[in-house]
């Protein structure tokens, strides 16, 4: 066991990135993630890295493009409205196949919305957001410790697939303080970055681009990207099954909502209702097969999110009519309590009994 | 004995460009390649291509290159230069790219004093999309989106990038040149070399604005376009050095 430190989620995310070898950070202030750039501005110069406060979210993501293209481990972070602004650059980064980590500490929307926790950027993160047929690898932590672990993995995954990885947190994860251990695992074997911009010395020049005027070439490029996404779906799905073995009802939730759901499950079980949780950790690739399997065993699945039903659609795809799907969502910065979730689940089980 | 007095710069691929007859891009590309050759920096150059006619500059200049999104080249250059301070980083941008959609990026790259070199090609029109009004379209100039000629009351005024950026403390070398006649081309090359030397010496942000001809979208013959640069563009966009590392201080005081 290593040493545990009490630290806020935002600062833990920043420190985890540094320990994962991130030396460049470009960002723009926005609540509730400001501790990340603040921490980086102090920390990166200590390890020979560089922090730049960009003039805009757009400039920040293109600084990431430049640094990622130059072969560096690089990160940016923002919150919902800021992530919307970055979407153009994220599309270019995905198209150019550059590895980087993007953290979204989600707040309520649409528009300026609010500054309290939300999960309403699920569609944006997993279904595109920017233009073109691309995907991000999306990781959703439900504790500060998991945020640390996933950030460290995110850099390896980005390098492995030459793809942007998004860590989708929310205002709770970002601002809550928890004891955390920074576990440095040996880095996996990763492909060399022989495509990077380093100056064409002793090699043919490198070119990082997204323009393919010939449709035959652009289709080929897209098929190559799709192949990569299929590989991710094959190798990278992560999901937690919590007390699902004997469950009569399954609650599906991720991030902060999943954490609250665990307490709801305890309450339900005390009442004699065997509830379980399926918690997707990767939102793309989504654990469709887990939901397919679980739908064979239970009649009812309750999806709980801090939005009006976004992951709900992926659960429906996985379940494919094999079980009843119910939804409970709070939005706008309102967080569901464990009692609310338990009441919803209990209602479903009791109605079923009638 | 035969002596070769003129040859293709080594940094240029031996290919024909896609530019229209009379376009200024080919001349500016060549000046860039000549300066890179003369400074002997080809193995440590990173270029950033814009969106616009010159997006394909990487088909002509044989160095490591990125292709940027519209207007974002200075931000990409920033990311690259911060990772590799020893690389010589340049962006090549047109007027729509730099002075319209990328105004924030260019101003703040200059304000930060990013140690990069910008080649800004001002031909007063959008070329690749077919001749729409640019931020640098001059008063009275007809374009496909200012069909009655740019009128200040309707379309506002042209943006003078060199003068504007020269007010920033982070800018070390700012010049405006033209490429429509040999004597101007010689002066343009000198300015471009000075801009790259500014970066090599670590003095800060450098930019050369090139007034360039676009006969196709101006609806003129190449010869008439040359005259138009002389008669219409230069009076609106005076040539010269607006800031040099030597004058940096006096400009700041002014």
Coordinates of C-alpha atoms in Angstrom, one line a residue:
Chain A
X1 CA 0.0 0.0 0.0
X2 CA 1.3 3.4 -0.9
X3 CA 0.6 6.6 1.0
X4 CA -2.9 8.0 0.9
X5 CA -3.4 11.8 0.6
X6 CA -6.6 13.8 1.1
X7 CA -7.1 15.7 -2.1
X8 CA -9.9 17.2 -4.2
X9 CA -11.0 15.4 -7.3
X10 CA -9.8 18.2 -9.6
X11 CA -6.3 18.4 -8.0
X12 CA -6.1 14.6 -8.0
X13 CA -6.9 14.5 -11.7
X14 CA -4.1 17.0 -12.4
X15 CA -1.5 15.2 -10.2
X16 CA -2.5 11.8 -11.7
X17 CA -1.8 13.3 -15.2
X18 CA 1.6 14.6 -14.1
X19 CA 2.5 11.2 -12.7
X20 CA 1.3 9.6 -15.9
X21 CA 3.9 11.6 -17.8
X22 CA 1.7 14.5 -18.9
X23 CA 4.1 17.5 -19.3
X24 CA 1.9 19.9 -21.3
X25 CA -1.5 21.4 -20.3
X26 CA -3.5 24.1 -22.2
X27 CA -6.7 25.3 -20.7
X28 CA -9.2 28.1 -20.1
X29 CA -10.9 28.9 -16.8
X30 CA -14.4 27.6 -16.2
X31 CA -16.2 26.5 -13.1
X32 CA -16.2 23.8 -11.6
X33 CA -12.8 22.6 -12.9
X34 CA -10.6 25.6 -12.2
X35 CA -8.4 23.7 -9.7
X36 CA -7.1 21.6 -12.6
X37 CA -5.4 24.4 -14.6
X38 CA -4.4 26.2 -11.3
X39 CA -2.7 23.0 -10.1
X40 CA -1.0 22.5 -13.5
X41 CA 0.3 26.1 -13.7
X42 CA 2.2 25.5 -10.5
X43 CA 3.1 21.8 -10.9
X44 CA 4.2 21.5 -14.5
X45 CA 7.2 23.9 -14.4
X46 CA 8.5 21.8 -11.4
X47 CA 8.8 18.7 -13.7
X48 CA 10.1 20.5 -16.8
X49 CA 6.7 20.8 -18.4
X50 CA 4.7 23.8 -19.6
X51 CA 1.3 25.3 -18.8
X52 CA -0.3 27.9 -21.1
X53 CA -3.6 29.6 -20.3
X54 CA -5.1 29.9 -23.7
X55 CA -7.1 32.9 -25.0
X56 CA -10.1 30.6 -25.5
X57 CA -11.3 27.0 -25.3
X58 CA -10.8 26.8 -29.0
X59 CA -7.2 27.9 -28.9
X60 CA -6.6 25.6 -25.9
X61 CA -7.7 22.5 -27.9
X62 CA -5.5 23.5 -30.9
X63 CA -2.5 23.9 -28.6
X64 CA -3.3 20.4 -27.5
X65 CA -3.4 19.4 -31.2
X66 CA 0.0 21.0 -31.7
X67 CA 1.6 19.4 -28.7
X68 CA 0.1 16.0 -29.3
X69 CA 1.3 16.2 -32.9
X70 CA 4.7 17.0 -31.6
X71 CA 4.7 13.7 -29.7
X72 CA 4.1 15.0 -26.1
X73 CA 1.7 13.7 -23.5
X74 CA -0.8 16.5 -23.2
X75 CA -4.1 17.2 -21.5
X76 CA -6.8 19.9 -21.4
X77 CA -9.8 20.1 -19.1
X78 CA -13.0 22.1 -19.1
X79 CA -16.6 22.0 -18.2
X80 CA -19.7 21.5 -20.4
X81 CA -20.0 24.9 -22.2
X82 CA -16.2 24.9 -22.7
X83 CA -16.2 21.4 -24.0
X84 CA -18.8 22.5 -26.6
X85 CA -16.3 25.1 -27.8
X86 CA -13.6 22.5 -28.0
X87 CA -15.7 20.2 -30.2
X88 CA -14.2 21.5 -33.5
X89 CA -10.7 20.7 -32.4
X90 CA -11.7 17.3 -31.0
X91 CA -13.0 16.4 -34.4
X92 CA -9.7 17.4 -36.0
X93 CA -7.7 15.6 -33.3
X94 CA -9.7 12.4 -33.9
X95 CA -9.4 12.8 -37.6
X96 CA -5.6 13.4 -37.4
X97 CA -5.3 10.4 -35.0
X98 CA -3.5 12.3 -32.3
X99 CA -3.4 11.0 -28.7
X100 CA -4.5 13.3 -25.9
X101 CA -6.6 13.4 -22.8
X102 CA -9.6 15.7 -22.4
X103 CA -11.3 16.1 -19.0
X104 CA -14.9 17.2 -18.8
X105 CA -16.1 18.1 -15.3
X106 CA -19.7 18.3 -16.3
X107 CA -22.2 21.0 -15.2
X108 CA -25.8 21.5 -16.0
X109 CA -26.9 22.8 -19.4
X110 CA -28.0 23.6 -22.0
X111 CA -26.4 27.0 -22.8
X112 CA -24.7 28.5 -19.8
X113 CA -26.9 26.3 -17.6
X114 CA -25.5 26.2 -14.1
X115 CA -22.4 25.3 -12.2
X116 CA -23.6 22.3 -10.3
X117 CA -23.0 18.6 -11.2
X118 CA -24.7 17.1 -14.2
X119 CA -24.3 14.2 -16.6
X120 CA -26.0 15.8 -19.6
X121 CA -23.0 15.7 -21.9
X122 CA -23.2 11.9 -22.3
X123 CA -24.5 12.2 -25.9
X124 CA -21.9 14.8 -26.8
X125 CA -19.1 12.6 -25.4
X126 CA -20.2 9.3 -26.8
X127 CA -22.0 10.1 -30.0
X128 CA -19.8 12.7 -31.6
X129 CA -20.3 16.3 -30.5
X130 CA -18.0 17.5 -33.3
X131 CA -18.5 16.8 -37.0
X132 CA -17.6 13.6 -38.8
X133 CA -17.7 9.9 -38.1
X134 CA -15.4 9.7 -35.1
X135 CA -15.4 8.3 -31.6
X136 CA -13.7 9.2 -28.4
X137 CA -12.8 6.6 -25.8
X138 CA -14.8 7.8 -22.8
X139 CA -14.0 6.9 -19.2
X140 CA -16.4 7.7 -16.4
X141 CA -15.0 7.6 -12.8
X142 CA -17.4 7.3 -9.8
X143 CA -14.9 8.2 -7.1
X144 CA -11.8 10.4 -6.8
X145 CA -9.6 7.3 -6.6
X146 CA -11.1 6.0 -9.7
X147 CA -10.6 9.3 -11.4
X148 CA -6.9 9.1 -10.6
X149 CA -6.6 5.5 -11.9
X150 CA -8.6 6.3 -15.1
X151 CA -6.5 9.4 -15.8
X152 CA -3.4 7.3 -15.7
X153 CA -4.9 4.7 -18.0
X154 CA -6.3 7.4 -20.3
X155 CA -2.8 8.4 -21.4
X156 CA -1.8 4.9 -22.2
X157 CA -5.1 4.2 -24.1
X158 CA -4.7 7.5 -26.0
X159 CA -1.2 6.4 -27.1
X160 CA -2.2 2.8 -27.8
X161 CA -5.0 3.8 -30.2
X162 CA -3.7 7.3 -31.3
X163 CA -7.1 8.6 -30.3
X164 CA -8.3 11.3 -27.9
X165 CA -9.6 9.9 -24.6
X166 CA -12.2 11.8 -22.7
X167 CA -12.6 11.4 -18.9
X168 CA -16.2 12.3 -18.2
X169 CA -16.5 13.5 -14.6
X170 CA -19.0 15.8 -12.9
X171 CA -18.9 18.7 -10.5
X172 CA -19.1 16.3 -7.5
X173 CA -16.1 14.2 -8.6
X174 CA -14.2 17.4 -9.3
X175 CA -14.8 19.2 -6.1
X176 CA -15.2 16.5 -3.5
X177 CA -12.2 15.6 -1.3
X178 CA -11.2 12.0 -0.7
X179 CA -8.2 10.0 0.4
X180 CA -6.4 8.9 -2.7
X181 CA -3.4 6.7 -3.5
X182 CA -1.4 7.4 -6.6
X183 CA -0.4 4.0 -7.8
X184 CA 2.2 4.1 -10.5
X185 CA 2.0 0.9 -12.6
X186 CA 4.7 0.2 -15.1
X187 CA 3.8 1.6 -18.5
X188 CA 2.6 -0.9 -21.1
X189 CA 4.5 -1.3 -24.3
X190 CA 3.3 1.4 -26.6
X191 CA 3.9 2.0 -30.3
X192 CA 6.7 4.5 -31.1
X193 CA 5.5 8.0 -32.1
X194 CA 7.4 7.9 -35.4
X195 CA 4.7 10.0 -37.0
X196 CA 5.3 13.0 -34.7
X197 CA 6.5 16.5 -35.8
X198 CA 10.1 16.7 -34.5
X199 CA 11.9 18.1 -37.5
X200 CA 12.6 15.9 -40.6
X201 CA 16.2 15.0 -39.7
X202 CA 17.4 11.7 -41.1
X203 CA 13.9 10.6 -42.1
X204 CA 11.2 11.6 -44.6
X205 CA 9.1 14.5 -43.4
X206 CA 6.0 13.8 -41.4
X207 CA 2.6 15.3 -42.2
X208 CA -0.4 15.6 -39.8
X209 CA -3.6 16.3 -41.7
X210 CA -7.3 15.6 -41.9
X211 CA -8.0 16.7 -45.5
X212 CA -8.7 14.0 -48.1
X213 CA -10.1 15.6 -51.2
X214 CA -10.3 12.3 -53.0
X215 CA -13.5 10.5 -51.7
X216 CA -11.8 7.1 -52.2
X217 CA -9.0 8.1 -49.8
X218 CA -11.4 9.7 -47.3
X219 CA -13.5 6.6 -47.2
X220 CA -10.4 4.5 -46.7
X221 CA -9.4 6.8 -43.8
X222 CA -12.8 6.5 -42.2
X223 CA -12.8 2.7 -42.5
X224 CA -9.4 2.7 -40.8
X225 CA -10.8 4.8 -38.0
X226 CA -13.8 2.5 -37.7
X227 CA -11.5 -0.5 -37.4
X228 CA -9.8 1.2 -34.5
X229 CA -13.2 1.8 -32.8
X230 CA -14.1 -1.9 -33.3
X231 CA -10.7 -2.8 -31.6
X232 CA -11.6 -0.6 -28.7
X233 CA -15.0 -2.3 -28.4
X234 CA -13.3 -5.7 -28.4
X235 CA -10.5 -4.9 -25.9
X236 CA -11.4 -1.9 -23.7
X237 CA -14.9 -2.4 -22.3
X238 CA -15.0 -1.9 -18.6
X239 CA -18.0 -2.4 -16.4
X240 CA -18.7 -3.0 -12.8
X241 CA -21.4 -5.5 -11.8
X242 CA -22.3 -4.8 -8.2
X243 CA -24.6 -7.3 -6.4
X244 CA -26.1 -8.5 -9.6
X245 CA -25.8 -12.2 -9.0
X246 CA -29.1 -12.6 -7.1
X247 CA -30.7 -9.3 -8.3
X248 CA -34.4 -9.1 -9.1
X249 CA -34.0 -5.5 -10.4
X250 CA -31.0 -3.9 -11.9
X251 CA -30.2 -0.2 -11.7
X252 CA -27.9 1.1 -14.4
X253 CA -25.9 4.2 -13.6
X254 CA -22.4 5.6 -14.0
X255 CA -20.2 8.2 -12.3
X256 CA -21.6 10.0 -9.2
X257 CA -25.0 8.6 -9.8
X258 CA -23.7 5.0 -9.6
X259 CA -22.0 5.8 -6.3
X260 CA -25.3 7.1 -4.8
X261 CA -27.1 4.0 -6.2
X262 CA -24.8 1.7 -4.2
X263 CA -26.4 3.2 -1.0
X264 CA -29.8 2.9 -2.5
X265 CA -29.1 -0.8 -3.1
X266 CA -28.2 -1.2 0.6
X267 CA -31.5 0.4 1.6
X268 CA -33.5 -1.8 -0.9
X269 CA -31.8 -5.0 0.3
X270 CA -32.6 -4.0 3.9
X271 CA -36.2 -4.0 2.8
X272 CA -35.8 -7.4 1.2
X273 CA -35.6 -6.2 -2.4
X274 CA -32.6 -7.7 -4.1
X275 CA -31.3 -4.9 -6.2
X276 CA -28.0 -4.8 -8.2
X277 CA -26.0 -2.2 -10.1
X278 CA -24.5 -2.3 -13.5
X279 CA -22.0 0.5 -13.8
X280 CA -20.4 1.2 -17.1
X281 CA -16.9 2.6 -16.6
X282 CA -16.2 3.0 -20.3
X283 CA -19.2 4.9 -21.9
X284 CA -17.5 4.3 -25.3
X285 CA -17.1 1.5 -25.9
X286 CA -20.3 0.8 -24.1
X287 CA -20.9 -2.6 -22.3
X288 CA -23.8 -3.6 -24.5
X289 CA -23.2 -7.4 -24.0
X290 CA -23.4 -7.0 -20.2
X291 CA -26.9 -5.5 -20.6
X292 CA -27.8 -8.2 -23.0
X293 CA -26.8 -10.9 -20.5
X294 CA -28.4 -9.1 -17.5
X295 CA -31.7 -8.7 -19.5
X296 CA -31.9 -12.5 -19.7
X297 CA -31.9 -12.7 -15.9
X298 CA -34.1 -9.8 -14.7
X299 CA -37.4 -8.4 -15.9
X300 CA -36.8 -4.7 -14.9
X301 CA -33.9 -2.4 -15.4
X302 CA -34.0 1.1 -13.9
X303 CA -31.6 3.6 -15.6
X304 CA -30.7 6.6 -13.3
X305 CA -28.8 9.6 -14.6
X306 CA -28.3 13.3 -13.9
X307 CA -30.0 14.1 -17.2
X308 CA -33.3 13.4 -18.9
X309 CA -32.3 10.0 -20.4
X310 CA -29.1 9.8 -22.4
X311 CA -27.3 6.6 -21.4
X312 CA -30.8 5.2 -21.4
X313 CA -30.6 4.9 -25.2
X314 CA -27.5 2.7 -25.0
X315 CA -29.1 0.5 -22.4
X316 CA -32.1 0.1 -24.7
X317 CA -29.7 -1.0 -27.5
X318 CA -28.0 -3.5 -25.2
X319 CA -31.3 -4.9 -23.7
X320 CA -33.0 -4.9 -27.1
X321 CA -36.5 -5.6 -25.8
X322 CA -35.5 -8.4 -23.5
X323 CA -36.5 -6.6 -20.3
X324 CA -38.6 -3.6 -19.2
X325 CA -36.6 -0.4 -19.0
X326 CA -37.5 2.4 -16.6
X327 CA -35.9 5.8 -16.2
X328 CA -35.3 8.2 -13.3
X329 CA -33.4 11.4 -13.9
X330 CA -32.7 14.6 -12.1
X331 CA -31.2 17.5 -14.1
X332 CA -30.0 21.1 -14.0
X333 CA -27.6 20.5 -11.2
X334 CA -30.1 18.5 -9.0
X335 CA -28.6 15.3 -7.7
X336 CA -30.8 12.3 -7.0
X337 CA -30.7 11.1 -3.4
X338 CA -30.3 7.4 -2.5
X339 CA -33.8 7.5 -1.0
X340 CA -35.3 8.8 -4.3
X341 CA -33.6 6.0 -6.2
X342 CA -34.7 3.4 -3.7
X343 CA -38.3 4.6 -3.9
X344 CA -38.2 4.4 -7.7
X345 CA -36.8 0.8 -7.7
X346 CA -39.2 -0.3 -5.0
X347 CA -42.2 1.1 -6.9
X348 CA -41.2 -0.9 -10.0
X349 CA -40.8 -4.2 -8.0
X350 CA -44.1 -3.7 -6.2
X351 CA -46.0 -2.9 -9.3
X352 CA -44.6 -6.0 -10.9
X353 CA -45.8 -8.0 -7.9
X354 CA -49.4 -6.9 -8.4
Chain B
X1 CA 32.3 25.9 -67.9
X2 CA 28.6 25.8 -67.2
X3 CA 27.5 27.5 -64.0
X4 CA 24.0 26.9 -62.6
X5 CA 22.7 30.4 -61.8
X6 CA 19.1 29.4 -61.0
X7 CA 17.6 26.3 -59.6
X8 CA 14.7 25.1 -57.6
X9 CA 15.2 25.5 -53.8
X10 CA 16.1 22.2 -52.2
X11 CA 13.2 22.6 -49.7
X12 CA 10.7 22.5 -52.5
X13 CA 9.2 19.3 -54.0
X14 CA 9.8 19.2 -57.8
X15 CA 6.2 19.5 -58.7
X16 CA 3.9 22.0 -60.4
X17 CA 1.6 24.0 -58.0
X18 CA -2.2 24.0 -58.3
X19 CA -2.3 27.8 -58.1
X20 CA -4.0 30.0 -60.8
X21 CA -1.9 31.9 -63.3
X22 CA -0.8 35.2 -61.8
X23 CA -1.4 34.1 -58.2
X24 CA 1.1 35.3 -55.5
X25 CA 1.2 32.1 -53.5
X26 CA 3.8 30.4 -55.8
X27 CA 6.2 33.4 -55.4
X28 CA 5.7 33.4 -51.6
X29 CA 6.2 29.7 -51.3
X30 CA 9.5 30.0 -53.3
X31 CA 10.7 32.8 -51.0
X32 CA 9.9 30.7 -48.0
X33 CA 11.9 27.8 -49.5
X34 CA 14.8 30.0 -50.4
X35 CA 15.0 31.5 -46.9
X36 CA 14.8 28.0 -45.3
X37 CA 17.6 26.8 -47.6
X38 CA 19.8 29.8 -47.0
X39 CA 19.4 29.6 -43.2
X40 CA 20.1 25.8 -43.4
X41 CA 17.2 25.0 -41.1
X42 CA 15.2 22.5 -43.2
X43 CA 15.8 19.6 -40.7
X44 CA 14.4 21.6 -37.8
X45 CA 11.4 23.3 -39.4
X46 CA 7.8 22.7 -38.6
X47 CA 5.2 24.4 -40.7
X48 CA 1.5 24.8 -40.2
X49 CA -0.8 25.0 -43.2
X50 CA -4.0 27.0 -43.1
X51 CA -7.5 26.5 -44.6
X52 CA -7.8 28.3 -47.9
X53 CA -6.0 28.0 -51.3
X54 CA -2.7 27.4 -49.6
X55 CA -3.9 24.4 -47.5
X56 CA -1.9 22.3 -49.9
X57 CA 1.4 24.1 -49.2
X58 CA 2.6 20.8 -47.7
X59 CA 2.6 19.4 -51.2
X60 CA 5.3 21.9 -52.1
X61 CA 7.5 22.5 -49.1
X62 CA 9.4 19.4 -48.0
X63 CA 9.4 19.8 -44.2
X64 CA 7.4 18.4 -41.2
X65 CA 4.0 20.0 -41.4
X66 CA 0.6 20.1 -39.7
X67 CA -2.6 21.1 -41.5
X68 CA -4.7 23.3 -39.2
X69 CA -8.4 24.1 -38.9
X70 CA -9.5 27.4 -40.2
X71 CA -7.7 30.2 -38.3
X72 CA -6.2 28.0 -35.6
X73 CA -2.6 27.7 -37.0
X74 CA -1.1 30.1 -34.3
X75 CA -2.5 27.9 -31.5
X76 CA -1.1 24.7 -33.1
X77 CA 2.2 26.5 -33.6
X78 CA 2.1 27.4 -29.9
X79 CA 1.6 23.8 -28.9
X80 CA 4.4 22.6 -31.1
X81 CA 6.9 25.3 -30.2
X82 CA 6.3 24.7 -26.4
X83 CA 7.1 21.0 -26.9
X84 CA 10.1 21.6 -29.2
X85 CA 11.6 25.0 -28.5
X86 CA 14.5 24.2 -30.8
X87 CA 12.3 23.7 -33.9
X88 CA 11.7 26.7 -36.2
X89 CA 8.0 26.9 -36.4
X90 CA 6.1 28.9 -39.0
X91 CA 2.4 29.3 -39.9
X92 CA 1.3 30.2 -43.4
X93 CA -2.2 31.9 -43.4
X94 CA -4.5 33.8 -45.7
X95 CA -6.6 36.9 -44.8
X96 CA -9.8 35.0 -44.0
X97 CA -7.9 32.5 -42.0
X98 CA -5.8 35.0 -40.0
X99 CA -7.8 38.2 -39.9
X100 CA -11.3 36.9 -39.6
X101 CA -12.0 33.4 -38.2
X102 CA -8.5 33.3 -36.5
X103 CA -8.3 36.9 -35.1
X104 CA -8.2 35.8 -31.5
X105 CA -5.5 33.2 -32.2
X106 CA -3.1 35.5 -34.0
X107 CA -3.5 38.4 -31.6
X108 CA -2.9 36.3 -28.5
X109 CA 0.0 34.4 -30.1
X110 CA 1.6 37.8 -30.7
X111 CA 0.7 39.1 -27.3
X112 CA 2.3 36.1 -25.6
X113 CA 5.4 36.7 -27.7
X114 CA 5.3 33.2 -29.0
X115 CA 8.6 32.6 -30.7
X116 CA 7.1 31.7 -34.1
X117 CA 7.1 33.2 -37.6
X118 CA 3.9 33.9 -39.4
X119 CA 3.5 34.4 -43.2
X120 CA 0.3 36.3 -43.7
X121 CA -0.9 36.4 -47.3
X122 CA -3.3 39.3 -47.8
X123 CA -5.0 39.2 -51.2
X124 CA -8.1 41.1 -50.0
X125 CA -10.5 38.3 -50.9
X126 CA -11.5 34.7 -50.1
X127 CA -9.8 32.6 -52.9
X128 CA -10.7 29.0 -52.4
X129 CA -14.4 29.5 -51.7
X130 CA -14.8 31.6 -54.8
X131 CA -14.3 35.3 -54.2
X132 CA -16.3 36.4 -51.1
X133 CA -15.5 39.5 -49.1
X134 CA -12.5 39.2 -46.8
X135 CA -11.7 41.2 -43.6
X136 CA -9.0 42.9 -45.8
X137 CA -11.3 43.7 -48.8
X138 CA -10.7 47.3 -49.6
X139 CA -13.3 50.1 -49.7
X140 CA -15.2 49.9 -53.0
X141 CA -13.9 46.5 -53.9
X142 CA -16.5 44.2 -55.4
X143 CA -16.7 40.6 -54.3
X144 CA -19.4 37.9 -54.5
X145 CA -20.7 38.9 -51.1
X146 CA -20.2 42.7 -51.5
X147 CA -21.5 42.9 -55.0
X148 CA -22.0 46.7 -54.9
X149 CA -18.5 47.2 -53.6
X150 CA -17.5 47.3 -50.0
X151 CA -19.2 50.3 -48.4
X152 CA -18.1 51.3 -44.8
X153 CA -21.7 51.9 -43.8
X154 CA -22.7 48.4 -44.9
X155 CA -19.6 46.2 -44.7
X156 CA -17.3 48.1 -42.4
X157 CA -13.7 48.8 -42.9
X158 CA -10.6 46.7 -43.8
X159 CA -8.4 45.3 -41.0
X160 CA -4.8 46.4 -41.1
X161 CA -3.1 43.5 -39.4
X162 CA 0.5 44.6 -39.4
X163 CA -0.3 47.9 -37.8
X164 CA -2.6 46.3 -35.3
X165 CA -0.1 43.6 -34.2
X166 CA 2.8 46.1 -34.0
X167 CA 1.1 47.7 -31.0
X168 CA 1.6 44.5 -29.0
X169 CA 4.6 44.2 -26.7
X170 CA 5.1 40.5 -27.6
X171 CA 5.6 41.2 -31.3
X172 CA 9.3 41.5 -32.2
X173 CA 9.2 41.8 -36.0
X174 CA 6.3 43.0 -38.1
X175 CA 6.6 44.0 -41.7
X176 CA 4.3 44.4 -44.8
X177 CA 5.7 43.6 -48.2
X178 CA 4.4 42.9 -51.7
X179 CA 5.2 40.4 -54.5
X180 CA 3.8 41.9 -57.7
X181 CA 7.1 43.2 -59.1
X182 CA 10.8 42.0 -58.8
X183 CA 12.0 44.9 -56.6
X184 CA 9.2 44.2 -54.2
X185 CA 9.9 40.5 -54.2
X186 CA 13.6 41.1 -53.3
X187 CA 12.5 43.3 -50.4
X188 CA 9.9 40.7 -49.4
X189 CA 12.6 38.0 -49.1
X190 CA 14.7 40.2 -46.9
X191 CA 11.8 40.8 -44.6
X192 CA 11.0 37.1 -44.4
X193 CA 14.6 36.2 -43.7
X194 CA 14.6 38.8 -40.9
X195 CA 11.5 37.3 -39.5
X196 CA 13.0 33.9 -39.3
X197 CA 16.2 35.3 -37.8
X198 CA 14.1 36.9 -35.1
X199 CA 12.8 33.5 -34.2
X200 CA 16.2 31.8 -34.4
X201 CA 17.5 34.4 -32.1
X202 CA 14.7 33.8 -29.7
X203 CA 13.4 37.4 -29.8
X204 CA 9.7 36.7 -30.0
X205 CA 6.8 36.8 -32.4
X206 CA 7.5 37.7 -36.0
X207 CA 5.0 38.3 -38.9
X208 CA 5.4 39.3 -42.5
X209 CA 2.2 40.4 -44.3
X210 CA 2.5 39.8 -48.0
X211 CA 0.2 41.8 -50.4
X212 CA -0.6 39.2 -53.0
X213 CA -2.5 39.1 -56.2
X214 CA -5.6 37.0 -56.9
X215 CA -6.4 37.7 -60.6
X216 CA -9.0 34.9 -60.8
X217 CA -11.2 36.2 -58.0
X218 CA -10.5 39.8 -58.7
X219 CA -11.8 39.1 -62.2
X220 CA -8.7 40.6 -63.8
X221 CA -5.8 39.5 -66.1
X222 CA -2.6 38.8 -64.2
X223 CA -1.1 42.1 -65.6
X224 CA -4.1 44.1 -64.4
X225 CA -3.9 42.4 -61.0
X226 CA -0.3 43.6 -60.7
X227 CA -1.4 47.1 -61.4
X228 CA -4.2 46.8 -58.9
X229 CA -1.8 45.9 -56.1
X230 CA 0.3 49.0 -57.0
X231 CA -2.6 51.4 -57.4
X232 CA -5.3 50.2 -55.0
X233 CA -3.8 47.9 -52.3
X234 CA -0.6 49.7 -51.4
X235 CA -2.3 53.0 -50.7
X236 CA -4.6 51.1 -48.3
X237 CA -1.9 48.9 -46.9
X238 CA 1.4 50.8 -46.8
X239 CA 4.6 48.7 -47.0
X240 CA 7.4 48.7 -44.5
X241 CA 8.6 47.5 -41.2
X242 CA 6.2 48.3 -38.4
X243 CA 8.4 46.8 -35.7
X244 CA 11.8 45.4 -35.5
X245 CA 13.7 44.0 -32.6
X246 CA 15.8 47.2 -32.6
X247 CA 12.7 49.5 -32.7
X248 CA 10.7 47.3 -30.3
X249 CA 11.4 49.6 -27.4
X250 CA 10.6 52.8 -29.2
X251 CA 7.3 51.4 -30.5
X252 CA 6.4 50.4 -27.0
X253 CA 7.1 53.9 -25.8
X254 CA 5.1 55.5 -28.6

